[in-house]
Coordinates of C-alpha atoms in Angstrom, one line a residue:
Chain E
M1 CA 0.0 -0.1 0.0
E2 CA 1.3 3.4 -0.9
R3 CA 1.2 6.3 1.8
V4 CA 0.5 9.8 1.0
P5 CA 3.3 12.1 2.4
I6 CA 2.4 15.0 4.5
L7 CA 4.4 18.3 4.2
K8 CA 4.8 20.8 6.9
I9 CA 5.1 24.4 5.7
G10 CA 5.3 27.0 8.4
G11 CA 2.0 26.4 10.6
L12 CA 0.4 24.5 7.7
L13 CA 0.3 20.7 6.8
L14 CA 0.1 20.1 3.0
V15 CA -1.3 16.9 1.6
S16 CA -0.7 16.5 -2.0
I17 CA -2.5 13.5 -3.4
Q18 CA -0.5 12.2 -6.4
I19 CA -1.5 8.5 -6.3
D20 CA -4.7 6.4 -7.1
L21 CA -6.0 6.1 -3.7
Q22 CA -7.1 2.8 -2.5
D23 CA -9.1 2.5 0.7
Q24 CA -6.3 1.5 3.0
S25 CA -4.3 4.6 1.9
V26 CA -7.3 6.8 2.6
L27 CA -7.7 5.4 6.1
A28 CA -3.8 5.5 6.7
L29 CA -3.7 9.2 5.7
Q30 CA -6.5 10.0 8.3
E31 CA -4.5 8.3 10.9
D32 CA -1.1 10.0 9.9
L33 CA -2.6 13.4 9.7
A34 CA -4.2 13.3 13.0
E35 CA -0.8 12.3 14.5
K36 CA 0.9 15.0 12.5
I37 CA -1.5 17.8 13.5
S38 CA -1.2 16.8 17.3
A39 CA 2.5 16.7 17.0
T40 CA 3.1 19.9 15.1
G41 CA 0.3 22.0 16.3
A42 CA -0.6 23.2 12.8
H43 CA -3.3 25.6 12.4
G44 CA -4.4 24.6 9.0
V45 CA -4.5 21.6 6.5
I46 CA -4.4 21.9 2.8
I47 CA -5.5 18.9 0.7
D48 CA -4.4 19.3 -3.0
I49 CA -6.5 17.0 -5.3
S50 CA -5.5 18.7 -8.6
A51 CA -4.0 15.4 -9.7
V52 CA -6.9 13.3 -8.6
E53 CA -8.8 11.8 -11.4
I54 CA -11.8 10.5 -9.4
V55 CA -13.4 11.1 -6.1
D56 CA -15.8 8.4 -5.0
S57 CA -18.0 8.3 -1.8
F58 CA -15.2 6.8 0.2
I59 CA -12.6 9.4 -0.8
G60 CA -15.1 12.1 -0.5
R61 CA -15.9 11.1 3.0
M62 CA -12.3 11.4 3.9
F63 CA -12.4 15.2 3.4
A64 CA -15.2 15.6 5.8
T65 CA -13.5 13.2 8.3
I66 CA -10.1 15.1 8.0
A67 CA -11.9 18.2 8.5
G68 CA -13.6 16.9 11.6
I69 CA -10.2 15.7 13.1
S70 CA -8.6 19.1 12.2
R71 CA -11.2 21.1 14.1
L72 CA -10.5 18.9 17.3
F73 CA -7.2 20.3 17.0
D74 CA -8.2 23.8 16.2
A75 CA -7.1 23.7 12.6
D76 CA -8.9 24.6 9.6
T77 CA -9.0 22.4 6.4
V78 CA -9.2 23.5 2.7
V79 CA -9.3 21.0 -0.1
V80 CA -7.9 22.6 -3.4
G81 CA -7.8 22.1 -7.1
M82 CA -10.8 19.9 -7.5
R83 CA -11.1 19.1 -11.4
P84 CA -14.2 20.0 -13.1
A85 CA -15.1 16.6 -14.1
V86 CA -14.6 15.3 -10.6
A87 CA -16.9 18.2 -9.3
I88 CA -19.7 17.3 -11.7
T89 CA -19.4 13.7 -10.9
L90 CA -19.6 14.4 -7.0
V91 CA -22.7 16.5 -7.4
E92 CA -24.3 13.8 -9.6
L93 CA -23.2 11.1 -7.0
G94 CA -25.1 13.2 -4.5
L95 CA -22.0 13.7 -2.3
T96 CA -21.6 17.0 -0.3
L97 CA -18.3 17.6 1.4
G98 CA -20.1 18.5 4.7
G99 CA -19.0 22.2 4.7
V100 CA -15.4 21.7 4.0
R101 CA -14.0 24.7 2.6
T102 CA -12.7 24.7 -1.1
A103 CA -10.3 26.8 -3.2
L104 CA -9.4 26.7 -6.9
D105 CA -5.8 26.3 -6.3
L106 CA -3.1 26.1 -3.6
E107 CA -2.3 29.7 -3.4
R108 CA -6.0 30.6 -2.9
G109 CA -6.2 27.8 -0.3
M110 CA -3.2 29.2 1.7
K111 CA -4.8 32.7 1.6
I112 CA -8.1 31.4 3.0
L113 CA -6.2 29.6 5.8
G114 CA -4.3 32.8 6.6
Q115 CA -7.4 34.7 6.9
L116 CA -9.2 32.1 9.1
G117 CA -6.0 32.1 11.2
R118 CA -6.0 35.9 11.8
G119 CA -9.6 35.8 12.6
R120 CA -8.9 33.5 15.4
D121 CA -6.0 35.2 16.9
S122 CA -7.9 38.4 17.1
Chain V
M1 CA -1.7 5.3 -23.4
P2 CA -2.1 1.5 -22.4
P3 CA -2.3 -0.9 -25.2
R4 CA -5.8 -1.3 -26.7
S5 CA -7.8 -4.0 -25.2
E6 CA -9.7 -6.5 -27.5
G7 CA -13.1 -7.9 -26.4
P8 CA -14.1 -8.3 -22.8
E9 CA -11.5 -8.3 -19.9
E10 CA -11.9 -9.6 -16.4
L11 CA -10.2 -8.7 -13.1
P12 CA -10.7 -10.5 -9.6
I13 CA -11.9 -8.3 -6.8
T14 CA -10.5 -10.0 -3.6
A15 CA -8.5 -7.2 -2.0
D16 CA -8.4 -3.4 -1.5
D17 CA -6.1 -2.7 -4.2
D18 CA -8.1 -4.6 -6.9
V19 CA -10.6 -1.8 -6.6
V20 CA -7.9 0.6 -7.9
R21 CA -7.2 -1.9 -10.7
V22 CA -10.8 -2.0 -11.7
R23 CA -10.9 1.8 -11.9
Q24 CA -7.9 1.8 -14.2
L25 CA -9.2 -0.9 -16.4
V26 CA -12.4 1.0 -16.8
R27 CA -10.7 4.0 -17.4
T28 CA -8.7 2.4 -20.3
Y29 CA -11.9 1.2 -22.0
A30 CA -13.5 4.6 -21.4
Q31 CA -10.6 6.4 -23.0
Q32 CA -10.5 3.9 -25.8
T33 CA -14.2 4.5 -26.7
K34 CA -13.5 8.2 -26.6
L35 CA -16.2 8.9 -23.9
S36 CA -16.0 12.6 -22.8
L37 CA -13.9 13.4 -19.8
V38 CA -16.8 13.9 -17.6
D39 CA -18.4 10.6 -18.7
Q40 CA -15.2 8.8 -18.3
T41 CA -15.0 10.2 -14.6
K42 CA -18.6 9.4 -13.9
L43 CA -18.2 5.8 -15.3
V44 CA -14.9 5.3 -13.2
T45 CA -16.7 6.5 -10.2
A46 CA -19.4 4.2 -10.5
A47 CA -17.1 1.4 -11.1
S48 CA -15.2 2.1 -8.0
E49 CA -18.3 2.2 -5.9
L50 CA -19.5 -0.9 -7.3
A51 CA -16.1 -2.8 -7.1
R52 CA -16.0 -1.8 -3.3
N53 CA -19.5 -3.2 -2.9
T54 CA -18.5 -6.5 -4.5
L55 CA -15.6 -6.5 -2.1
I56 CA -17.3 -5.6 1.0
Y57 CA -20.8 -6.8 0.7
G58 CA -20.4 -9.7 -1.7
G59 CA -17.2 -10.9 0.0
G60 CA -15.2 -10.5 -3.2
G61 CA -15.8 -11.6 -6.8
F62 CA -14.9 -10.2 -10.3
A63 CA -15.4 -7.4 -12.7
R64 CA -15.8 -7.7 -16.4
V65 CA -15.3 -4.8 -18.7
E66 CA -16.1 -4.5 -22.4
E67 CA -16.7 -2.2 -25.3
V68 CA -20.3 -2.4 -26.6
S69 CA -22.4 -0.8 -29.3
D70 CA -26.1 -0.7 -29.9
G71 CA -25.7 -0.1 -33.7
R72 CA -25.8 3.6 -33.1
R73 CA -23.4 4.6 -30.5
A74 CA -20.4 3.0 -28.8
G75 CA -20.3 2.6 -25.2
V76 CA -18.6 0.8 -22.1
R77 CA -20.2 -1.9 -20.1
A78 CA -18.9 -3.0 -16.7
S79 CA -20.4 -5.8 -14.7
F80 CA -19.8 -6.7 -11.1
H81 CA -20.0 -10.4 -9.8
D82 CA -20.2 -11.8 -6.5
E83 CA -21.6 -14.9 -4.8
G84 CA -22.4 -13.2 -1.5
P85 CA -25.6 -13.0 0.4
G86 CA -27.5 -11.1 -2.2
I87 CA -29.6 -8.1 -1.6
P88 CA -33.1 -9.0 0.2
D89 CA -34.8 -5.6 -0.2
L90 CA -33.9 -3.9 -3.6
T91 CA -36.1 -0.9 -3.1
L92 CA -34.3 -0.2 0.2
A93 CA -30.8 -0.8 -1.1
L94 CA -31.4 1.7 -3.9
A95 CA -32.8 4.4 -1.7
D96 CA -30.3 7.2 -1.0
G97 CA -28.7 7.1 2.4
W98 CA -29.4 3.4 3.3
S99 CA -26.5 1.3 3.8
S100 CA -26.0 -2.2 5.4
G101 CA -22.3 -1.5 6.0
S102 CA -20.3 1.5 7.1
G103 CA -20.6 3.5 3.7
L104 CA -22.7 6.6 3.2
G105 CA -25.5 4.6 1.5
L106 CA -24.6 6.4 -1.8
G107 CA -22.9 3.4 -3.5
L108 CA -25.8 1.7 -5.5
S109 CA -28.1 4.7 -5.9
G110 CA -25.2 7.0 -6.6
A111 CA -23.7 4.6 -9.1
K112 CA -27.0 4.3 -10.9
R113 CA -27.3 8.1 -11.2
L114 CA -23.7 8.2 -12.9
V115 CA -24.4 5.8 -15.8
D116 CA -26.8 5.6 -18.6
Q117 CA -28.0 1.9 -18.0
F118 CA -28.1 0.1 -14.6
D119 CA -29.2 -3.5 -14.2
L120 CA -29.2 -5.4 -10.9
D121 CA -29.6 -9.1 -10.6
T122 CA -29.6 -10.4 -7.2
E123 CA -30.8 -13.5 -5.3
V124 CA -30.6 -14.1 -1.5
G125 CA -27.9 -16.6 -0.8
R126 CA -26.7 -16.7 -4.4
G127 CA -25.1 -13.4 -5.2
T128 CA -25.4 -10.3 -7.1
V129 CA -24.5 -8.9 -10.5
V130 CA -24.7 -5.4 -11.2
T131 CA -24.2 -4.2 -14.7
V132 CA -23.7 -0.7 -15.8
T133 CA -23.3 1.0 -19.2
K134 CA -22.2 4.4 -20.3
W135 CA -22.7 5.4 -24.0
K136 CA -20.9 7.9 -26.0
R137 CA -22.8 11.2 -26.1
Chain G
M1 CA -24.7 -9.1 -73.0
T2 CA -26.7 -12.3 -72.6
V3 CA -25.6 -16.0 -71.7
D4 CA -26.5 -19.1 -73.6
A5 CA -29.4 -20.9 -72.0
G6 CA -29.1 -24.4 -71.2
R7 CA -25.6 -24.4 -69.6
A8 CA -25.8 -25.4 -65.9
Q9 CA -26.2 -22.0 -64.3
N10 CA -25.2 -20.7 -61.0
L11 CA -25.6 -17.0 -60.4
T12 CA -22.4 -16.5 -58.4
D13 CA -20.3 -18.2 -61.1
L14 CA -22.1 -16.3 -63.7
M15 CA -21.4 -12.9 -62.1
R16 CA -17.9 -13.7 -61.5
D17 CA -17.2 -14.7 -65.0
S18 CA -18.8 -11.6 -66.3
A19 CA -17.6 -9.2 -63.7
E20 CA -15.8 -6.9 -66.1
P21 CA -18.8 -6.3 -68.5
L22 CA -21.2 -6.3 -65.5
I23 CA -19.3 -3.6 -63.7
D24 CA -18.9 -1.5 -66.8
E25 CA -22.5 -1.7 -67.5
W26 CA -23.4 -0.8 -64.0
V27 CA -21.0 2.3 -63.8
G28 CA -22.5 3.3 -67.1
V29 CA -26.2 3.3 -65.8
V30 CA -25.2 5.0 -62.5
A31 CA -23.1 7.7 -64.2
A32 CA -26.0 8.5 -66.5
L33 CA -28.3 8.8 -63.3
L34 CA -25.9 11.1 -61.6
R35 CA -25.4 13.1 -64.7
G36 CA -21.8 13.6 -64.4
R37 CA -21.7 14.5 -60.8
S38 CA -19.4 11.5 -60.1
T39 CA -16.9 10.5 -62.7
K40 CA -16.9 7.0 -64.1
T41 CA -13.4 6.4 -62.6
E42 CA -14.6 7.1 -59.0
L43 CA -17.6 4.9 -59.5
E44 CA -15.6 2.1 -60.9
A45 CA -13.3 2.2 -58.0
D46 CA -16.3 2.0 -55.3
F47 CA -18.2 -0.5 -57.5
R48 CA -15.4 -2.8 -57.9
E49 CA -15.0 -2.8 -54.1
F50 CA -18.7 -3.3 -53.6
F51 CA -18.9 -6.2 -56.2
A52 CA -15.9 -8.0 -54.5
A53 CA -17.8 -7.8 -51.2
L54 CA -21.2 -8.8 -52.8
L55 CA -19.9 -11.9 -54.5
P56 CA -19.3 -14.2 -51.5
V57 CA -22.9 -13.5 -50.3
V58 CA -24.8 -13.9 -53.7
G59 CA -27.2 -16.7 -53.1
S60 CA -28.4 -15.2 -49.8
D61 CA -31.9 -13.7 -49.9
G62 CA -30.8 -10.7 -47.7
K63 CA -32.9 -11.9 -44.6
D64 CA -29.6 -12.5 -42.7
I65 CA -28.0 -9.2 -43.6
G66 CA -26.9 -8.6 -39.9
G67 CA -24.8 -11.8 -40.1
P68 CA -21.0 -11.9 -39.7
E69 CA -20.5 -12.8 -43.5
F70 CA -22.1 -9.5 -44.4
T71 CA -19.6 -7.5 -42.1
D72 CA -17.4 -6.4 -45.2
L73 CA -20.4 -5.4 -47.2
R74 CA -22.0 -3.5 -44.4
A75 CA -18.8 -1.6 -43.6
F76 CA -18.4 -0.7 -47.4
L77 CA -22.1 0.6 -47.7
E78 CA -21.5 2.6 -44.4
E79 CA -18.5 4.2 -46.0
Y80 CA -20.1 4.7 -49.3
S81 CA -23.1 6.5 -47.8
R82 CA -20.8 8.6 -45.7
S83 CA -19.0 9.9 -48.8
R84 CA -22.2 10.5 -50.7
V85 CA -23.8 12.5 -47.8
R86 CA -20.6 14.5 -47.6
A87 CA -20.7 15.0 -51.3
G88 CA -24.3 16.3 -51.2
F89 CA -25.9 13.4 -53.0
T90 CA -29.6 12.6 -52.3
P91 CA -30.7 9.4 -50.5
T92 CA -32.3 8.3 -53.7
E93 CA -29.3 8.8 -55.7
T94 CA -27.3 6.9 -53.3
A95 CA -29.6 3.8 -52.9
S96 CA -30.1 3.9 -56.7
S97 CA -26.4 2.7 -57.1
V98 CA -27.3 -0.4 -55.4
F99 CA -30.6 -0.9 -57.1
S100 CA -29.2 -0.4 -60.4
L101 CA -27.3 -3.4 -60.2
K102 CA -30.3 -5.4 -60.1
R103 CA -31.3 -4.4 -63.8
V104 CA -27.7 -5.0 -65.2
V105 CA -27.6 -8.4 -63.6
F106 CA -31.3 -9.3 -65.1
D107 CA -30.2 -8.1 -68.4
L108 CA -27.4 -10.5 -68.2
T109 CA -29.7 -13.6 -67.5
E110 CA -32.4 -12.3 -69.8
S111 CA -32.4 -15.4 -72.1
S112 CA -32.0 -17.8 -69.5
D113 CA -35.4 -19.9 -68.8
D114 CA -33.9 -22.2 -66.1
P115 CA -36.2 -22.1 -63.2
Q116 CA -33.3 -22.6 -61.0
M117 CA -31.9 -19.4 -62.3
F118 CA -35.2 -17.5 -61.8
R119 CA -35.1 -18.6 -58.2
Q120 CA -31.6 -17.4 -57.7
L121 CA -32.5 -14.1 -59.3
M122 CA -35.5 -13.7 -56.8
A123 CA -33.3 -14.1 -54.0
F124 CA -30.6 -11.8 -55.4
S125 CA -33.2 -9.2 -56.0
G126 CA -34.4 -9.5 -52.3
L127 CA -30.7 -9.3 -51.3
L128 CA -30.2 -6.1 -53.3
D129 CA -33.4 -4.6 -51.8
A130 CA -32.1 -5.3 -48.3
L131 CA -28.7 -3.7 -49.2
G132 CA -30.4 -0.8 -50.8
L133 CA -32.4 -0.2 -47.5
L134 CA -29.4 -0.6 -45.5
T135 CA -27.8 2.2 -47.6
F136 CA -30.9 4.3 -47.0
E137 CA -30.4 3.9 -43.2
S138 CA -26.8 4.6 -43.2
F139 CA -27.4 7.7 -45.2
A140 CA -30.0 9.0 -42.6
R141 CA -27.6 8.0 -39.8
V142 CA -24.6 10.0 -41.3
R143 CA -26.9 12.8 -42.0
E144 CA -28.1 12.8 -38.4
E145 CA -24.5 12.7 -37.3
I146 CA -23.6 15.8 -39.4
I147 CA -26.5 17.6 -38.0
R148 CA -25.6 16.9 -34.5
E149 CA -21.9 18.0 -35.1
Q150 CA -23.1 21.2 -36.7
S151 CA -25.4 22.0 -33.8
E152 CA -22.5 21.3 -31.5
Q153 CA -20.2 23.7 -33.3
L154 CA -23.0 26.3 -33.4
L155 CA -23.3 25.8 -29.6
E156 CA -19.6 26.5 -29.4
L157 CA -19.8 29.7 -31.4
T158 CA -22.9 31.0 -29.7
T159 CA -22.1 30.3 -26.0
P160 CA -18.8 31.9 -25.5
V161 CA -17.3 32.1 -21.9
V162 CA -16.1 35.7 -21.6
K163 CA -14.0 37.1 -19.0
V164 CA -15.5 40.5 -17.9
W165 CA -13.1 41.3 -15.0
E166 CA -10.1 39.8 -13.4
G167 CA -11.4 36.7 -11.8
V168 CA -15.0 37.2 -13.1
L169 CA -16.3 35.2 -16.0
A170 CA -19.7 35.6 -17.7
V171 CA -21.6 33.1 -20.0
P172 CA -24.5 34.7 -21.7
L173 CA -27.2 32.0 -22.6
V174 CA -29.4 32.7 -25.7
G175 CA -32.3 30.8 -27.2
T176 CA -33.8 27.4 -26.2
L177 CA -31.8 25.4 -23.8
D178 CA -32.2 21.6 -23.9
S179 CA -30.6 19.5 -21.5
A180 CA -27.7 18.4 -23.6
R181 CA -26.7 21.9 -24.6
T182 CA -26.8 23.1 -20.9
Q183 CA -24.6 20.3 -19.8
V184 CA -21.9 21.2 -22.6
V185 CA -22.0 24.8 -21.8
M186 CA -21.7 24.2 -18.1
E187 CA -18.7 21.9 -18.4
K188 CA -17.2 24.5 -20.6
L189 CA -17.6 27.1 -17.8
L190 CA -16.2 25.1 -15.2
E191 CA -13.1 24.4 -17.3
A192 CA -12.7 28.0 -17.9
L193 CA -12.8 28.7 -14.2
V194 CA -9.7 26.7 -13.8
E195 CA -8.0 27.9 -16.7
T196 CA -8.4 31.5 -15.8
G197 CA -8.3 30.9 -12.1
S198 CA -11.4 32.9 -11.7
E199 CA -13.5 32.7 -8.5
H200 CA -16.6 34.1 -9.8
A201 CA -19.0 33.2 -12.7
I202 CA -22.1 34.9 -13.8
I203 CA -24.6 32.7 -15.8
D204 CA -26.8 35.3 -17.5
I205 CA -30.2 33.8 -18.7
T206 CA -31.8 37.0 -20.0
G207 CA -31.9 35.6 -23.6
V208 CA -33.5 32.3 -22.5
F209 CA -37.2 32.1 -23.0
A210 CA -37.9 28.7 -21.4
V211 CA -36.5 26.5 -18.8
D212 CA -37.6 23.0 -18.2
T213 CA -36.9 20.8 -14.9
Q214 CA -33.8 19.3 -16.5
V215 CA -32.2 22.5 -17.6
A216 CA -33.0 24.1 -14.3
Q217 CA -31.3 20.9 -12.7
H218 CA -28.2 21.3 -14.7
L219 CA -27.9 24.9 -13.8
L220 CA -28.3 23.9 -10.1
K221 CA -25.7 21.2 -10.4
T222 CA -23.2 23.5 -12.1
V223 CA -23.5 25.9 -9.3
V224 CA -23.0 23.4 -6.7
A225 CA -20.0 21.8 -8.7
A226 CA -18.5 25.3 -9.1
R227 CA -18.8 25.6 -5.2
L228 CA -16.8 22.3 -4.7
M229 CA -14.1 23.6 -6.8
G230 CA -14.0 26.8 -4.8
A231 CA -15.7 29.2 -7.0
E232 CA -19.2 31.0 -6.9
C233 CA -21.7 31.2 -9.6
I234 CA -24.3 34.0 -9.8
V235 CA -27.5 33.4 -12.0
S236 CA -28.7 36.6 -13.5
G237 CA -31.6 37.8 -15.7
I238 CA -34.2 35.4 -14.9
R239 CA -37.4 36.4 -16.7
P240 CA -40.7 36.6 -14.8
Q241 CA -42.2 33.5 -16.7
I242 CA -39.1 31.5 -15.8
A243 CA -39.2 32.6 -12.3
Q244 CA -42.8 31.3 -12.3
T245 CA -41.8 28.0 -13.9
I246 CA -38.9 27.5 -11.4
V247 CA -41.3 28.0 -8.5
A248 CA -44.2 25.9 -10.1
L249 CA -41.8 23.0 -10.8
G250 CA -40.8 23.1 -7.1
I251 CA -37.1 23.4 -7.9
E252 CA -35.2 24.6 -4.8
F253 CA -32.6 27.4 -5.8
G254 CA -31.6 27.4 -2.2
D255 CA -28.7 29.6 -1.3
I256 CA -27.8 30.3 -4.8
V257 CA -27.1 33.9 -5.5
T258 CA -29.6 35.2 -8.2
K259 CA -29.6 38.8 -9.5
A260 CA -32.1 40.6 -11.7
S261 CA -29.6 41.9 -14.2
L262 CA -26.1 41.1 -15.5
A263 CA -25.1 44.5 -14.0
D264 CA -26.2 43.6 -10.6
A265 CA -24.5 40.4 -10.9
L266 CA -21.2 41.9 -11.9
R267 CA -21.4 44.5 -9.1
H268 CA -22.0 41.6 -6.7
A269 CA -19.0 39.7 -8.1
L270 CA -16.7 42.8 -8.0
R271 CA -17.5 43.5 -4.4
R272 CA -16.5 40.0 -3.6
E273 CA -13.5 40.3 -5.4
G274 CA -12.7 43.2 -3.4
V275 CA -13.2 45.9 -6.1
D276 CA -15.1 49.0 -5.4
V277 CA -16.7 50.8 -8.4
V278 CA -17.3 54.6 -7.8
R279 CA -18.4 57.3 -10.2
S280 CA -15.7 59.9 -10.2
E281 CA -16.5 63.6 -9.9
I282 CA -15.7 65.2 -13.3
A283 CA -14.0 68.4 -12.6

C-alpha cells in the first residue's frame, strides 16, 4: 500500500495526493494526519487534489473526516484544485463535502487559511 | 496510453487494491471508446463504488469490462459479480442514504445516477451481478 | 450481354465470369443517373470494391444481412453512404447505385429460362433490396451525425465564456436550452474557471425564454459543482415567466445567488473580489 506524504510548511500541513487512492491509503492518511496535527500544532491543513482523477464516496468522506479531526485540534481544512469533471461527478453522485472549505488552487487555499488564522487570533 | 484491449476483460476483486485496478481498467476502456472526460469520470467513479460493494458486501468476486455498441453509439459496459448474500430488499438498497455497511449509502443509488443503464440481478444466498453501461454522447 | 441458355447456371459463377462487363455496364447506368456529378473512374473504384464484397454472399436472400458474413459489405455501404452524404447526393441517388445492379444482372440472365436461375434471381433481388435499404439507413444516420456535429459547433460559437473582469467570467445564454446543450456549456464554464483562475462566474439567462426541469437542474448542479471547486456562480436575468416555472416546478434554488440583471451580478462579483466601483466627479 502506498502512503500519502504530509509536508509541513510553516504552520500549515500540505497533503498533495499524487496516487490512485485505495481505501487503505485513505484510512492511513487520516491516521497519519491526526498524528501530525497533534505533533506539530499546525493551524491549517491543505489537501491538494489537482492530480486526482476520481473522487468516489469513500474518498469524498475522507475530506469531511479530515476536516472533523482538524477541528478537534483547532485547525482549519481546505480542499484545493478539484477538477471540473470530478466536481460534476460528485454532484451527480449526491455527495456534499459536509461544509469543507474549497479553493481553486494552492495559493488561494493558503490565503483562506491565513485569513481564518488571523480571525482566530484577534 | 495503455495498449488497446480487445473484447471483454476480467479482473478479480478480492483485495483493496483490486478496486484501484478495476478503476484503471474501466478508465482504459472509457478512453479507448472516446467517452468525454466527464463521462469517463462518471463511469470510473461508478465502477469504484460497485467494485467496493463487491468486495465488502459480496465478499469478493470479479469485474468484467467490455466495449459495446447498440448499432448507433459505442459505449462501455462493466459488470460486477459476487456470490455473496445477495440483496434482500432492492427498493431499500437503491434508496439514498441506506447502507447495510459502514458506507454513506450512496454506493448503489449514486452509481445508478452516474451511468446510462443500470441492471441489478440479485438472489438472496446466491449472489449479485450489477451491470452498468455508459454510452458515448 | 446475354448468356447461352441451357448451360448449368449458378448466379455466383455467372457474375464472377462476367464481372468486367457487369461492372462496366453498372458504372454506365449509374453515371447517367448522376449526370456527371461523379466520374466513371470514381464510380468504378467504388463498385469494384462493392462487387468484390457482394460476390461471396450472392445466393443469400438478404434476410440475414446482420450476420457476420455481411460484415465487409455493411462496412463498405456505411462508408459509401458517408462519402455520398458529404458530397451532397440525395438518399435516392445513393440507394439507386445499389438498385441499379439489379437491372444489369437481370439483363445478363435475360435469355435464361432455367427455373433454378429464376429462383436465384428472386433471391438476389431480395438481397439487393435489403442492401439498398441498408444504404438508406446509413445515409440517414450519417446525416443525423452531421446535423448533430453542426449544432454542437453552433453551440460552441453561440455560447462564449467571456472574462468580464480579473477573476470574473460570464456566460450569456441565448435561445432555447435543452438538457444536452446546457450540460456542454456548463462543463465549458467549469473548465474556464480553472484555466483562468476565476473565482466568480455569472450565468446570464436574459436571452433564455423557457427552462424545463432538467435544464434548471443542470444549472443548479453547475453552481454546486463550481462551489466544490472553490468558485461562486451567480445566476442573473431570470425572466418573470421562468421564475414562475421554477417555483411551479418546485425547484429549490436554495442559497444560490440570483440577481435581476447582469449588471447587478457583476457588481456583486466585483464586491466579492474586493473591487469598489465609484463614479468619479468630473471636474
